[in-house]
mmCIF file of C-alpha atoms in Angstrom:
data_model
loop_
_atom_site.group_PDB
_atom_site.id
_atom_site.type_symbol
_atom_site.label_atom_id
_atom_site.label_comp_id
_atom_site.label_asym_id
_atom_site.label_seq_id
_atom_site.Cartn_x
_atom_site.Cartn_y
_atom_site.Cartn_z
ATOM 1 C CA MET A 222 -4.022 19.752 15.418
ATOM 2 C CA THR A 223 -6.549 18.417 12.221
ATOM 3 C CA ALA A 224 -5.752 16.694 8.954
ATOM 4 C CA ASP A 225 -5.466 19.758 6.739
ATOM 5 C CA GLN A 226 -3.095 21.479 9.430
ATOM 6 C CA TYR A 227 -0.902 19.130 9.759
ATOM 7 C CA PRO A 228 2.523 19.872 8.799
ATOM 8 C CA LYS A 229 3.617 19.809 4.659
ATOM 9 C CA ILE A 230 0.422 17.994 3.970
ATOM 10 C CA TYR A 231 0.851 18.560 0.714
ATOM 11 C CA PHE A 232 4.538 16.383 0.633
ATOM 12 C CA TYR A 233 2.927 13.498 2.516
ATOM 13 C CA ARG A 234 0.099 13.245 0.076
ATOM 14 C CA ARG A 235 2.256 13.596 -3.125
ATOM 15 C CA LEU A 236 4.576 10.687 -1.315
ATOM 16 C CA VAL A 237 1.956 8.999 -0.521
ATOM 17 C CA GLN A 238 0.477 8.771 -4.171
ATOM 18 C CA ALA A 239 3.856 7.681 -5.732
ATOM 19 C CA LYS A 240 3.923 5.423 -3.016
ATOM 20 C CA LEU A 241 0.481 4.061 -4.146
ATOM 21 C CA TYR A 242 2.029 4.301 -8.078
ATOM 22 C CA ILE A 243 4.403 1.559 -7.208
ATOM 23 C CA ASP A 244 1.904 -0.541 -5.252
ATOM 24 C CA MET A 245 -0.455 -0.779 -8.257
ATOM 25 C CA HIS A 246 1.732 -0.832 -11.025
ATOM 26 C CA TYR A 247 4.349 -2.948 -9.218
ATOM 27 C CA ALA A 248 4.779 -5.554 -12.285
ATOM 28 C CA GLU A 249 5.010 -2.241 -15.256
ATOM 29 C CA ASN A 250 7.909 -1.838 -16.262
ATOM 30 C CA ILE A 251 8.202 1.534 -13.730
ATOM 31 C CA ASP A 252 9.975 4.205 -14.840
ATOM 32 C CA LEU A 253 11.022 5.807 -10.652
ATOM 33 C CA ASP A 254 12.365 9.107 -12.803
ATOM 34 C CA ASN A 255 8.411 9.601 -13.915
ATOM 35 C CA ILE A 256 7.287 8.870 -10.662
ATOM 36 C CA SER A 257 9.672 11.603 -9.252
ATOM 37 C CA ASP A 258 8.334 13.737 -11.621
ATOM 38 C CA GLU A 259 4.565 13.106 -11.018
ATOM 39 C CA ALA A 260 5.237 13.978 -7.704
ATOM 40 C CA CYS A 261 6.606 17.305 -8.762
ATOM 41 C CA PHE A 262 9.938 16.829 -6.369
ATOM 42 C CA SER A 263 13.809 15.850 -8.411
ATOM 43 C CA LYS A 264 14.740 13.229 -8.292
ATOM 44 C CA PHE A 265 17.437 13.326 -5.505
ATOM 45 C CA HIS A 266 15.031 15.213 -2.987
ATOM 46 C CA PHE A 267 12.441 12.132 -4.052
ATOM 47 C CA VAL A 268 14.244 9.256 -3.137
ATOM 48 C CA ARG A 269 15.460 11.069 -0.089
ATOM 49 C CA GLN A 270 12.355 11.955 1.420
ATOM 50 C CA PHE A 271 10.364 8.431 0.009
ATOM 51 C CA LYS A 272 13.048 6.657 2.045
ATOM 52 C CA ASN A 273 13.168 8.581 5.327
ATOM 53 C CA ILE A 274 9.427 7.898 5.745
ATOM 54 C CA TYR A 275 9.612 4.255 3.955
ATOM 55 C CA ARG A 276 13.080 3.177 5.357
ATOM 56 C CA ARG A 277 13.716 1.821 1.382
ATOM 57 C CA THR A 278 14.818 3.789 -1.447
ATOM 58 C CA PRO A 279 11.966 3.789 -4.565
ATOM 59 C CA HIS A 280 13.554 1.691 -6.565
ATOM 60 C CA GLN A 281 14.445 -0.847 -3.263
ATOM 61 C CA TYR A 282 10.182 -0.528 -2.806
ATOM 62 C CA LEU A 283 9.500 -1.583 -5.686
ATOM 63 C CA ILE A 284 11.920 -4.799 -5.567
ATOM 64 C CA PHE A 285 10.543 -5.337 -1.867
ATOM 65 C CA VAL A 286 6.674 -5.054 -3.278
ATOM 66 C CA ARG A 287 7.539 -7.653 -5.972
ATOM 67 C CA MET A 288 8.832 -10.254 -3.675
ATOM 68 C CA LYS A 289 6.245 -10.227 -1.712
ATOM 69 C CA LYS A 290 3.449 -10.434 -4.134
ATOM 70 C CA ALA A 291 5.820 -13.242 -5.687
ATOM 71 C CA MET A 292 6.204 -15.111 -1.981
ATOM 72 C CA GLU A 293 2.093 -15.118 -1.897
ATOM 73 C CA LEU A 294 1.989 -16.253 -5.397
ATOM 74 C CA LEU A 295 4.421 -19.266 -4.557
ATOM 75 C CA LYS A 296 2.389 -19.781 -1.619
ATOM 76 C CA ALA A 297 -0.764 -19.980 -3.202
ATOM 77 C CA GLY A 298 1.019 -22.711 -6.083
ATOM 78 C CA VAL A 299 2.040 -20.696 -8.910
ATOM 79 C CA PRO A 300 5.091 -22.197 -11.023
ATOM 80 C CA VAL A 301 7.922 -20.174 -10.412
ATOM 81 C CA THR A 302 8.782 -19.069 -13.988
ATOM 82 C CA ASP A 303 4.261 -17.578 -14.022
ATOM 83 C CA ALA A 304 5.738 -15.756 -10.622
ATOM 84 C CA CYS A 305 8.185 -14.431 -12.030
ATOM 85 C CA TYR A 306 6.498 -12.704 -15.092
ATOM 86 C CA GLU A 307 3.662 -12.102 -12.666
ATOM 87 C CA VAL A 308 5.395 -9.611 -10.869
ATOM 88 C CA GLY A 309 7.732 -8.226 -13.545
ATOM 89 C CA PHE A 310 10.907 -9.413 -13.433
ATOM 90 C CA GLU A 311 12.016 -10.336 -17.146
ATOM 91 C CA SER A 312 14.517 -13.043 -16.201
ATOM 92 C CA VAL A 313 14.053 -15.659 -14.358
ATOM 93 C CA SER A 314 18.093 -16.319 -13.714
ATOM 94 C CA THR A 315 17.624 -12.583 -11.932
ATOM 95 C CA PHE A 316 15.174 -13.474 -9.936
ATOM 96 C CA SER A 317 15.563 -16.442 -8.542
ATOM 97 C CA GLY A 318 18.955 -14.979 -7.754
ATOM 98 C CA LEU A 319 16.827 -12.248 -6.183
ATOM 99 C CA PHE A 320 14.831 -14.126 -4.066
ATOM 100 C CA ARG A 321 16.932 -16.378 -2.840
ATOM 101 C CA ARG A 322 19.013 -13.329 -1.369
ATOM 102 C CA ILE A 323 16.381 -11.885 -0.075
ATOM 103 C CA THR A 324 14.297 -15.269 1.593
ATOM 104 C CA GLY A 325 17.726 -17.620 1.791
ATOM 105 C CA GLU A 326 16.199 -20.106 -0.442
ATOM 106 C CA PRO A 327 16.012 -20.644 -3.849
ATOM 107 C CA PRO A 328 11.996 -20.196 -5.307
ATOM 108 C CA SER A 329 11.587 -23.737 -6.557
ATOM 109 C CA ARG A 330 12.491 -24.597 -2.567
ATOM 110 C CA TYR A 331 10.295 -22.355 -1.204
ATOM 111 C CA LEU A 332 7.070 -23.361 -3.559
ATOM 112 C CA ALA A 333 8.014 -26.586 -2.698
ATOM 113 C CA ARG A 334 7.969 -26.133 1.122
ATOM 114 C CA HIS A 335 4.352 -23.894 0.956
ATOM 115 C CA GLN A 336 3.115 -26.988 -0.768
ATOM 116 C CA GLU A 337 3.566 -29.001 1.658
ATOM 117 C CA LEU A 338 2.733 -26.893 4.649
ATOM 118 C CA ARG A 339 -0.445 -26.042 2.695
ATOM 119 C CA ALA A 340 -1.263 -30.139 2.252
ATOM 120 C CA GLN A 341 0.100 -30.549 5.873
ATOM 121 C CA MET A 342 -2.801 -27.672 6.951
ATOM 122 C CA ILE A 343 -5.459 -29.336 4.921
ATOM 123 C CA ARG A 344 -4.410 -32.947 6.455
ATOM 124 C CA SER A 345 -4.203 -31.624 10.294
ATOM 125 C CA PRO A 346 -5.541 -27.984 10.737
ATOM 126 C CA GLN A 347 -5.929 -28.768 14.215
ATOM 127 C CA THR A 348 -2.344 -28.871 14.584
ATOM 128 C CA TYR A 349 -2.616 -25.041 13.463
ATOM 129 C CA VAL A 350 -5.131 -24.461 15.599
ATOM 130 C CA PRO A 351 -4.960 -23.471 19.743
ATOM 131 C CA GLY A 352 -6.815 -26.037 21.009
ATOM 132 C CA CYS A 353 -9.227 -23.951 23.160
ATOM 133 C CA PHE A 354 -10.428 -22.486 19.882
ATOM 134 C CA ALA A 355 -11.042 -25.736 18.291
ATOM 135 C CA GLU A 356 -12.914 -27.192 21.276
ATOM 136 C CA LYS A 357 -14.825 -23.772 21.962
ATOM 137 C CA ASN A 358 -16.771 -23.993 18.479
ATOM 138 C CA GLY A 359 -16.462 -27.887 18.206
ATOM 139 C CA TRP A 360 -14.764 -28.004 15.025
ATOM 140 C CA PHE A 361 -13.153 -31.596 15.461
ATOM 141 C CA ARG A 362 -16.072 -33.148 17.103
ATOM 142 C CA ASP A 363 -16.802 -34.566 13.566
ATOM 143 C CA MET B 266 5.680 -17.008 33.759
ATOM 144 C CA ILE B 267 3.938 -15.549 31.537
ATOM 145 C CA THR B 268 6.309 -14.434 28.718
ATOM 146 C CA LYS B 269 4.122 -13.858 25.011
ATOM 147 C CA MET B 270 0.866 -12.879 23.908
ATOM 148 C CA THR B 271 0.966 -15.151 20.712
ATOM 149 C CA HIS B 272 -3.318 -14.759 19.278
ATOM 150 C CA THR B 273 -5.779 -12.497 19.871
ATOM 151 C CA SER B 274 -9.169 -11.963 18.011
ATOM 152 C CA VAL B 275 -11.160 -9.770 16.590
ATOM 153 C CA TYR B 276 -14.437 -10.617 15.878
ATOM 154 C CA VAL B 277 -15.788 -10.042 12.500
ATOM 155 C CA LEU B 278 -19.152 -9.611 11.072
ATOM 156 C CA ASP B 279 -17.704 -10.984 7.317
ATOM 157 C CA GLN B 280 -15.020 -12.618 7.415
ATOM 158 C CA GLU B 281 -13.372 -13.179 3.712
ATOM 159 C CA ARG B 282 -14.147 -9.021 4.226
ATOM 160 C CA ALA B 283 -11.813 -8.916 7.275
ATOM 161 C CA ARG B 284 -9.023 -10.086 5.034
ATOM 162 C CA ASP B 285 -9.300 -7.887 2.505
ATOM 163 C CA PHE B 286 -9.506 -5.195 4.501
ATOM 164 C CA TYR B 287 -7.013 -6.433 7.006
ATOM 165 C CA VAL B 288 -4.005 -7.421 3.981
ATOM 166 C CA ASN B 289 -5.305 -5.082 0.908
ATOM 167 C CA LYS B 290 -5.712 -1.842 2.945
ATOM 168 C CA LEU B 291 -3.807 -2.350 5.999
ATOM 169 C CA GLY B 292 -1.049 -4.186 4.454
ATOM 170 C CA PHE B 293 -1.288 -7.394 6.884
ATOM 171 C CA LYS B 294 0.522 -10.443 5.966
ATOM 172 C CA VAL B 295 -1.838 -14.222 6.158
ATOM 173 C CA ILE B 296 -0.687 -15.919 8.630
ATOM 174 C CA THR B 297 -2.970 -18.875 8.720
ATOM 175 C CA ASP B 298 -5.361 -19.428 6.275
ATOM 176 C CA VAL B 299 -6.858 -22.766 6.480
ATOM 177 C CA PRO B 300 -10.492 -24.699 6.401
ATOM 178 C CA MET B 301 -11.981 -25.928 9.584
ATOM 179 C CA GLY B 302 -14.146 -29.176 7.673
ATOM 180 C CA THR B 303 -16.874 -27.267 5.274
ATOM 181 C CA ALA B 304 -18.362 -24.727 7.089
ATOM 182 C CA HIS B 305 -15.752 -23.039 9.108
ATOM 183 C CA ARG B 306 -12.276 -21.435 8.528
ATOM 184 C CA TRP B 307 -9.453 -20.161 10.845
ATOM 185 C CA LEU B 308 -7.893 -16.707 9.333
ATOM 186 C CA THR B 309 -5.180 -15.153 11.029
ATOM 187 C CA VAL B 310 -3.231 -11.893 10.015
ATOM 188 C CA ALA B 311 -0.150 -9.952 11.357
ATOM 189 C CA PRO B 312 1.018 -6.663 10.542
ATOM 190 C CA GLN B 313 3.861 -6.889 8.259
ATOM 191 C CA GLU B 314 6.757 -5.959 9.942
ATOM 192 C CA GLN B 315 5.775 -8.010 13.355
ATOM 193 C CA ASP B 316 6.529 -11.564 14.316
ATOM 194 C CA GLY B 317 5.119 -14.098 16.950
ATOM 195 C CA ILE B 318 1.517 -12.606 17.579
ATOM 196 C CA GLU B 319 -1.449 -13.861 15.176
ATOM 197 C CA ILE B 320 -4.360 -11.712 15.433
ATOM 198 C CA VAL B 321 -7.993 -14.342 14.754
ATOM 199 C CA LEU B 322 -10.562 -12.937 12.304
ATOM 200 C CA MET B 323 -12.928 -14.558 14.028
ATOM 201 C CA PRO B 324 -16.704 -14.067 12.666
ATOM 202 C CA VAL B 325 -19.664 -13.820 15.216
ATOM 203 C CA SER B 326 -20.959 -16.512 13.316
ATOM 204 C CA ALA B 327 -18.029 -19.029 15.234
ATOM 205 C CA GLY B 328 -17.840 -17.561 17.928
ATOM 206 C CA GLY B 329 -20.071 -20.060 19.524
ATOM 207 C CA PHE B 330 -22.863 -17.527 20.794
ATOM 208 C CA SER B 331 -26.310 -18.177 21.127
ATOM 209 C CA PRO B 332 -28.533 -16.556 18.465
ATOM 210 C CA GLU B 333 -29.966 -13.827 19.865
ATOM 211 C CA ALA B 334 -25.862 -13.302 21.666
ATOM 212 C CA ALA B 335 -24.245 -12.861 18.357
ATOM 213 C CA ASP B 336 -27.149 -10.698 17.241
ATOM 214 C CA THR B 337 -26.305 -7.859 20.206
ATOM 215 C CA LEU B 338 -22.381 -8.365 19.739
ATOM 216 C CA ARG B 339 -22.860 -7.680 16.040
ATOM 217 C CA GLU B 340 -25.124 -4.763 16.601
ATOM 218 C CA LEU B 341 -22.442 -4.153 19.396
ATOM 219 C CA ILE B 342 -19.220 -4.329 16.513
ATOM 220 C CA ALA B 343 -20.988 -2.177 13.817
ATOM 221 C CA LYS B 344 -21.714 0.861 15.976
ATOM 222 C CA GLY B 345 -18.082 0.996 17.064
ATOM 223 C CA THR B 346 -18.311 -0.307 20.201
ATOM 224 C CA PHE B 347 -15.075 -2.507 20.361
ATOM 225 C CA GLY B 348 -11.328 -0.868 20.609
ATOM 226 C CA VAL B 349 -9.233 -3.608 19.460
ATOM 227 C CA GLY B 350 -5.913 -2.246 20.289
ATOM 228 C CA VAL B 351 -3.013 0.482 19.243
ATOM 229 C CA LEU B 352 -1.409 0.077 16.109
ATOM 230 C CA THR B 353 2.647 1.924 15.315
ATOM 231 C CA CYS B 354 4.345 3.352 12.024
ATOM 232 C CA ASN B 355 6.872 4.978 11.522
ATOM 233 C CA ASP B 356 5.328 7.659 9.834
ATOM 234 C CA ILE B 357 1.866 8.630 10.899
ATOM 235 C CA TYR B 358 1.041 11.438 8.741
ATOM 236 C CA ALA B 359 2.125 8.867 6.068
ATOM 237 C CA THR B 360 -0.043 6.943 6.920
ATOM 238 C CA TYR B 361 -2.804 8.575 7.258
ATOM 239 C CA GLU B 362 -3.160 9.606 3.964
ATOM 240 C CA GLU B 363 -2.371 6.286 2.718
ATOM 241 C CA LEU B 364 -5.211 4.689 4.680
ATOM 242 C CA LYS B 365 -7.370 7.843 3.417
ATOM 243 C CA ALA B 366 -6.606 6.769 0.268
ATOM 244 C CA LYS B 367 -7.474 3.353 0.421
ATOM 245 C CA GLY B 368 -11.089 4.265 2.022
ATOM 246 C CA VAL B 369 -10.239 3.529 5.391
ATOM 247 C CA GLU B 370 -12.978 5.374 8.208
ATOM 248 C CA PHE B 371 -11.158 8.062 10.556
ATOM 249 C CA THR B 372 -12.746 9.092 13.733
ATOM 250 C CA LYS B 373 -9.697 10.853 14.629
ATOM 251 C CA ALA B 374 -6.969 12.438 12.209
ATOM 252 C CA PRO B 375 -3.604 12.627 14.027
ATOM 253 C CA LYS B 376 -3.040 15.008 16.433
ATOM 254 C CA LYS B 377 -0.268 15.642 19.133
ATOM 255 C CA GLU B 378 -1.094 13.846 22.217
ATOM 256 C CA PHE B 379 1.621 13.626 25.471
ATOM 257 C CA TYR B 380 2.619 10.560 24.674
ATOM 258 C CA GLY B 381 2.849 11.144 20.780
ATOM 259 C CA THR B 382 0.624 11.629 17.921
ATOM 260 C CA GLU B 383 -2.533 9.707 17.005
ATOM 261 C CA ALA B 384 -5.036 9.256 15.260
ATOM 262 C CA VAL B 385 -7.949 6.369 14.979
ATOM 263 C CA PHE B 386 -9.699 4.410 12.470
ATOM 264 C CA ARG B 387 -12.428 1.791 12.020
ATOM 265 C CA ASP B 388 -12.241 -1.512 10.699
ATOM 266 C CA ASP B 389 -14.682 -2.464 8.160
ATOM 267 C CA SER B 390 -16.704 -4.292 10.874
ATOM 268 C CA GLY B 391 -16.899 -1.679 12.688
ATOM 269 C CA ASN B 392 -14.097 -2.270 15.495
ATOM 270 C CA TRP B 393 -11.601 0.911 16.400
ATOM 271 C CA PHE B 394 -7.753 0.762 16.320
ATOM 272 C CA SER B 395 -5.211 3.747 17.865
ATOM 273 C CA LEU B 396 -3.109 3.796 14.978
ATOM 274 C CA ALA B 397 -0.076 5.716 16.851
ATOM 275 C CA MET B 398 3.578 7.297 16.639
ATOM 276 C CA LEU B 399 5.301 7.292 19.987
ATOM 277 C CA ALA B 400 6.964 10.634 20.903
ATOM 278 C CA GLU B 401 10.190 9.587 20.869
#
């Protein structure tokens, strides 16, 4: 069976386009109703099929993407308020509460922990690299 | 008794380009990205939902090879000589369409095999992976 013959190819393409739309526009005020319209599905059918494939409803997936991006920003040292707005949340308290519920710690602590981790990596990179790799490449000789 | 594999290496032609491919196209997460002095960088990634394994994106230039061996290895990688592993997904048709839309090159479209449905794609260097949805 080739790609053009597999079952429901247009169905898959429409759902994938909707997912990619969320991936690209997560920071904007996305109207998920519009996405189901553009994918040519009824809202109910769209949500059900999206969840079948991605294990999350479109709304849950949007929150997941925003949180994943927020974690990346915090890991890179971006302040909590900036990270919150940059990923599309309009309220820092909503963002912080959700972040805490998902990760188990408030974003400020997550930021501080990763800043310390990053500093530790820079100070002692050998702690994070299996010795055989470092030794083979002579990374810590000088 | 060996209990786990924690690290495995993929030789890549360009480490920064590989990071972009594995993170932004395949959707992997970065586990460790730390400079090793001024000339090298330890960069590991993993599939989004898998913990406990780090794929080391190792540039050929940091592999400790002689110049001749490094040139030969680059040539073999670019030709698609090396298969790196099997990646699994929830829905191979959706994953195939998504990766194709992102510009990933497939050498085999999803095809039903006796063990499940499989496609094959190449990374930005030329290494190939099997993408599989295993039969239930």
